[in-house]
Tab-separated table of C-alpha atoms in Angstrom:
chain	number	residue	atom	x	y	z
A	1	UNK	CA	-8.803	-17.620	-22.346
A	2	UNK	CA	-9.984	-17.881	-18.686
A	3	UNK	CA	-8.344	-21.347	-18.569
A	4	UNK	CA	-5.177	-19.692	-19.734
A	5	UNK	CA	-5.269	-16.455	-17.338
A	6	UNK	CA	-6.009	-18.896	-14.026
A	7	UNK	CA	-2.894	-20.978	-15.311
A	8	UNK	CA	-0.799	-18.234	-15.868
A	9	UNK	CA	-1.860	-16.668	-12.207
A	10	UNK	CA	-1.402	-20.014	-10.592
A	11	UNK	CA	2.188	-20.247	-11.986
A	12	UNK	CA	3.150	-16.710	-10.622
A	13	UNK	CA	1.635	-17.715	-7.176
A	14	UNK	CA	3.493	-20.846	-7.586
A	15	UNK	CA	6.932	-19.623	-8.775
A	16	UNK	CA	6.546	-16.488	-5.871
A	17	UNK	CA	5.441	-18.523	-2.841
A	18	UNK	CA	8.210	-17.751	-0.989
A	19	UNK	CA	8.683	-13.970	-1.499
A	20	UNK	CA	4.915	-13.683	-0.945
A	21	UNK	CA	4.992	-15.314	2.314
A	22	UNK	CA	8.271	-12.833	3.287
A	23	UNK	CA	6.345	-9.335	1.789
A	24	UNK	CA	3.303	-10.272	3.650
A	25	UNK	CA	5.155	-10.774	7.192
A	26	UNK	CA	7.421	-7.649	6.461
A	27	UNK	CA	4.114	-5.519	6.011
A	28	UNK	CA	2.430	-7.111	9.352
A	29	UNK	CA	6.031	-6.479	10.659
A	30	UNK	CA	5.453	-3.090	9.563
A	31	UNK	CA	1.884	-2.888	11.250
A	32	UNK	CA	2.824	-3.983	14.430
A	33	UNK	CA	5.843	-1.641	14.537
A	34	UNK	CA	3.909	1.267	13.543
A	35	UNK	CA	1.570	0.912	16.586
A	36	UNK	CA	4.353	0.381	18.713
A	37	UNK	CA	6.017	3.671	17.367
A	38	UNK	CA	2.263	5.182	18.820
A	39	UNK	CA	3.101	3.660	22.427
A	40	UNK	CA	6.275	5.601	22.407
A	41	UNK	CA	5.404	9.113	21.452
A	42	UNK	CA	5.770	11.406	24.304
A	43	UNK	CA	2.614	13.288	25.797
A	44	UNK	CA	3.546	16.496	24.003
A	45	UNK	CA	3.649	14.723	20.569
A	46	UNK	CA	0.262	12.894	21.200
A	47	UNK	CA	-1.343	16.209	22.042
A	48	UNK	CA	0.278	17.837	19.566
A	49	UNK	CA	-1.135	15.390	16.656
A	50	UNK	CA	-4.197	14.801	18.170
A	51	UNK	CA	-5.222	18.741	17.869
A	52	UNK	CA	-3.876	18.817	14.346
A	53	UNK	CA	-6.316	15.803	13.670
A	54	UNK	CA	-9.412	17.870	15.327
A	55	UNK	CA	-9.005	20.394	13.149
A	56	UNK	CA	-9.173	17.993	10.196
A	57	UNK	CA	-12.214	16.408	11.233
A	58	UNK	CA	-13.737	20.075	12.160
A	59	UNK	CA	-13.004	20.716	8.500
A	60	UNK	CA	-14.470	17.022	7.657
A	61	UNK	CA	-17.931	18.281	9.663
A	62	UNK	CA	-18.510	21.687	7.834
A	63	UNK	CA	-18.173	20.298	4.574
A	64	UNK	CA	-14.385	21.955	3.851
A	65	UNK	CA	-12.552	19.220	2.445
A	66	UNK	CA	-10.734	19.619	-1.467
A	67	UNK	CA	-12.984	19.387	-4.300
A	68	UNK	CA	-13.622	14.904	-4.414
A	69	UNK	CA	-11.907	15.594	-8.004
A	70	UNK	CA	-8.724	16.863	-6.596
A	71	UNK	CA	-8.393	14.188	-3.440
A	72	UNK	CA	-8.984	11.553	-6.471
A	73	UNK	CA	-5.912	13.086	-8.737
A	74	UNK	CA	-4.110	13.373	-5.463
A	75	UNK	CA	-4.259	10.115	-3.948
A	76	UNK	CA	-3.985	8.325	-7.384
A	77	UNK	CA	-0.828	10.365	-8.554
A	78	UNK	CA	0.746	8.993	-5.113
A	79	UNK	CA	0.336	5.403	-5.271
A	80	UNK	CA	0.695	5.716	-8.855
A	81	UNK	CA	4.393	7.161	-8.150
A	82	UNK	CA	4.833	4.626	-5.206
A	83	UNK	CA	4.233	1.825	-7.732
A	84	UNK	CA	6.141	3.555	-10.073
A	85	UNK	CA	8.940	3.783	-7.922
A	86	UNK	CA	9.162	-0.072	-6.936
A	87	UNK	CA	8.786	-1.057	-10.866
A	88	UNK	CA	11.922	1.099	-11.425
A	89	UNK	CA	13.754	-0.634	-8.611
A	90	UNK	CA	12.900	-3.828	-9.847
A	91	UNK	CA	14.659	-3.170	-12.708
A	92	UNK	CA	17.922	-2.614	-10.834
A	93	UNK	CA	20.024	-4.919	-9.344
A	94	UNK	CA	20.545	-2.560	-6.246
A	95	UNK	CA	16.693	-1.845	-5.826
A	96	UNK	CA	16.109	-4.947	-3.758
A	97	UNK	CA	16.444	-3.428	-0.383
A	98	UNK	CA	14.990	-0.636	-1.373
A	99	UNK	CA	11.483	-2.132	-2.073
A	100	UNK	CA	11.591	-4.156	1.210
A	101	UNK	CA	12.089	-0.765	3.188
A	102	UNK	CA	8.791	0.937	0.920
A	103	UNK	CA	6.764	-2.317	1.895
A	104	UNK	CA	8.135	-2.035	5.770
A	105	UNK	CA	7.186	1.704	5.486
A	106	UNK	CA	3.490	1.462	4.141
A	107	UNK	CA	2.757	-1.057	7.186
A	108	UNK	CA	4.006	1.434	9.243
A	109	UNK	CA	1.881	4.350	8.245
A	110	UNK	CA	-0.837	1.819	8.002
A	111	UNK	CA	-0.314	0.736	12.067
A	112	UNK	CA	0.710	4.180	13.075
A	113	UNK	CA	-2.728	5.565	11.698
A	114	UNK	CA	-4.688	2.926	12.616
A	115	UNK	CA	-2.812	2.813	16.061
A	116	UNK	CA	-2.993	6.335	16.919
A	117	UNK	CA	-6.526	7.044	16.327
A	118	UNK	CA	-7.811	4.148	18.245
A	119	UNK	CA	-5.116	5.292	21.209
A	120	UNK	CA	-6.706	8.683	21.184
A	121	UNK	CA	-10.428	8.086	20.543
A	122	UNK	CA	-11.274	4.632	21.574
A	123	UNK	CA	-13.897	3.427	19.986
A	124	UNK	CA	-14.546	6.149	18.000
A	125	UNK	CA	-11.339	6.002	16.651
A	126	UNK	CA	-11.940	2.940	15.234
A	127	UNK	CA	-14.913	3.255	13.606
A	128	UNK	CA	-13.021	6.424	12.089
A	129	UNK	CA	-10.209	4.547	11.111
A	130	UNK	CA	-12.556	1.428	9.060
A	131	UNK	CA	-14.405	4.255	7.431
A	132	UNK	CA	-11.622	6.127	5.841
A	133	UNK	CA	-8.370	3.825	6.129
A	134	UNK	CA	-9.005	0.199	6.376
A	135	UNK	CA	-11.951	0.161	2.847
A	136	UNK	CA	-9.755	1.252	0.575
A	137	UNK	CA	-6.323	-0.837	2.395
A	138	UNK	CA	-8.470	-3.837	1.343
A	139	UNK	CA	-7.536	-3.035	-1.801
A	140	UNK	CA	-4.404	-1.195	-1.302
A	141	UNK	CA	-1.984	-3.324	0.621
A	142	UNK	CA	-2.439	-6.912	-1.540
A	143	UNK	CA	-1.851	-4.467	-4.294
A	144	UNK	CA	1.203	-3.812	-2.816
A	145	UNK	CA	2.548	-6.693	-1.955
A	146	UNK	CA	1.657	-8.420	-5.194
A	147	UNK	CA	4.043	-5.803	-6.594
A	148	UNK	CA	6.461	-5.461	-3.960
A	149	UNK	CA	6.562	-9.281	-4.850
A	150	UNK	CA	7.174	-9.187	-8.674
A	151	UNK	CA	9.450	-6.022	-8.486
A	152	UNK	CA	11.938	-8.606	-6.058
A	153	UNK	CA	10.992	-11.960	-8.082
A	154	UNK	CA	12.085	-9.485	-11.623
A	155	UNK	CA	15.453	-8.252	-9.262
A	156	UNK	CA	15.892	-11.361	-8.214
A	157	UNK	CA	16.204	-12.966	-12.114
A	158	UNK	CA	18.229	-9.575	-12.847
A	159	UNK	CA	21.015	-10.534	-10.290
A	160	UNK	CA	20.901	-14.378	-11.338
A	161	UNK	CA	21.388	-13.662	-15.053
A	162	UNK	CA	24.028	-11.042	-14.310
A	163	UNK	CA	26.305	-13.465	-11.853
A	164	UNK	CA	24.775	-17.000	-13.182
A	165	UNK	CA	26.596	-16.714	-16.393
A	166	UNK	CA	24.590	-20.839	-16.813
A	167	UNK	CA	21.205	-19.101	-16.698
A	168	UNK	CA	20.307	-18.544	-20.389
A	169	UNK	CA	16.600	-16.828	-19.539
A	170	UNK	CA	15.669	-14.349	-22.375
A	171	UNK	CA	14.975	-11.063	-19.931
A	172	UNK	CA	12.604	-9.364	-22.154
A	173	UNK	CA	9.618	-11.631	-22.321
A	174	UNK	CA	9.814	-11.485	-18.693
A	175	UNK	CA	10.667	-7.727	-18.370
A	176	UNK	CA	7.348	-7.174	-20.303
A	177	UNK	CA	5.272	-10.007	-17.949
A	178	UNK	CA	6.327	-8.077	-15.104
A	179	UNK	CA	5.108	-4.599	-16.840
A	180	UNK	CA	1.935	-6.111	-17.802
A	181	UNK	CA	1.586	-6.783	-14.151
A	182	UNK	CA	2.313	-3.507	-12.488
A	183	UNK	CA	-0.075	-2.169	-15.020
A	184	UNK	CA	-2.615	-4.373	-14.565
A	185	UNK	CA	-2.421	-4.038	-10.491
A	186	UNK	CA	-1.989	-0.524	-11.226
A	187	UNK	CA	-5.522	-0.503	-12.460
A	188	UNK	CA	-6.655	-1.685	-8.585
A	189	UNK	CA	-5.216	2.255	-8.003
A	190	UNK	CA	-8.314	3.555	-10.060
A	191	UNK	CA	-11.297	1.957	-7.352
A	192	UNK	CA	-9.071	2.707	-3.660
A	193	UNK	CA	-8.632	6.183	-5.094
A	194	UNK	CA	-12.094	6.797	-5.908
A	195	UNK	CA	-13.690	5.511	-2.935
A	196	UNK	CA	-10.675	7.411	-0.729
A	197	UNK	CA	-11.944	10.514	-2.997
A	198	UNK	CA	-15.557	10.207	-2.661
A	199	UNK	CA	-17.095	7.937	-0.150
A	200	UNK	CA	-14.204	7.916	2.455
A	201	UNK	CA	-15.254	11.822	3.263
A	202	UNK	CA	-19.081	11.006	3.481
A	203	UNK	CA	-18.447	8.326	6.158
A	204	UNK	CA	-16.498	10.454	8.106
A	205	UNK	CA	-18.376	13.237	8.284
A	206	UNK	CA	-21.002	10.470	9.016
A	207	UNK	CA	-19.560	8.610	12.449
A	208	UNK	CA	-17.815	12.756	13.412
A	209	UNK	CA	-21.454	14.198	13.165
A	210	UNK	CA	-23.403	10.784	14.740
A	211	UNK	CA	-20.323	10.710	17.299
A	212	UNK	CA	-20.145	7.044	17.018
């Protein structure tokens, strides 16, 4: 069964070598833009931000945050719609550019966060930012590009056996592959939710109180 599962992965990685090579370097695309997008911000909007995010960590020190319970259902109710989203437009024909702009976007939030705190605080800022962005990212972002890569690979088979009248590929065996997939990196949503819901708060409040 293991043999079976590491050939079956291998032959995704193999068939999707391209289009994993393009999702990755339209995230980092995303990244870099996103910290870029800090750079240009006027003085106003940095201020602006910057007290907004005080207050946040002034409600991180005395304890205020939602109930760990509720940031969980939260945080895994959006990336569960996010993936949600992508696995519907991989069903369509017209989805493809759709997905590329959600994996462009989630860079940029990624680089704008990451950016902005490390513009503002320095050092601090990044200690801030590895507590309670980058630990559960690590799981996070290949998550999403390993779907952002089968929701294009399915649209891209869609569009070939709609306009390729010569390709003769049954589409549901590989409509439910690609299901079994989202579901099963879906899962991944279940561990970067928890540890966004109940360890990312206890680090902060960690480095804000140490002043790190």
């Amino acid at each position: 069964m293991k043999y079976g599962l590491r050939e079956m992965i291998s032959a995704h990685l193999e068939e999707n070598r391209t289009i994993y090579v393009f999702t990755t370097v339209l995230f980092l695309i995303g990244i870099v833009f996103g910290a870029i997008i800090v750079n240009s911000l006027s003085l106003t909007q940095k201020h602006d931000l910057y007290m907004y995010l005080n207050q946040f960590f002034g409600h991180v020190q005395e304890g205020e945050l939602a109930q760990s319970s509720a940031i969980f259902s939260q945080s895994f109710a959006h990336y569960a719609k996010y993936f949600g989203l992508m696995w519907i437009l991989g069903l369509s024909i017209i989805g493809l550019p759709v997905i590329l702009i959600l994996l462009f976007l989630k860079g940029v939030v990624v680089g704008f966060t990451v950016g902005f705190l490390v513009n503002q605080m320095g050092m601090a800022g990044f200690f801030l930012s590895f507590v309670s962005i980058m630990p559960q990212n690590f799981i996070l972002v290949p998550a999403f590009i390993i779907v952002g890569t089968a929701s294009i690979s399915f649209c891209l088979k869609m569009v070939r056996q709609q306009f390729m009248k010569r390709t003769n590929m049954p589409i549901f065996p590989q409509f439910m592959k690609y299901s079994l997939l989202i579901l099963c990196v879906g899962s991944a949503l279940v561990f970067a939710s928890a540890f966004e819901a109940y360890v990312s708060p206890v680090l902060m409040r960690w480095v804000i109180t140490t002043g790190v």
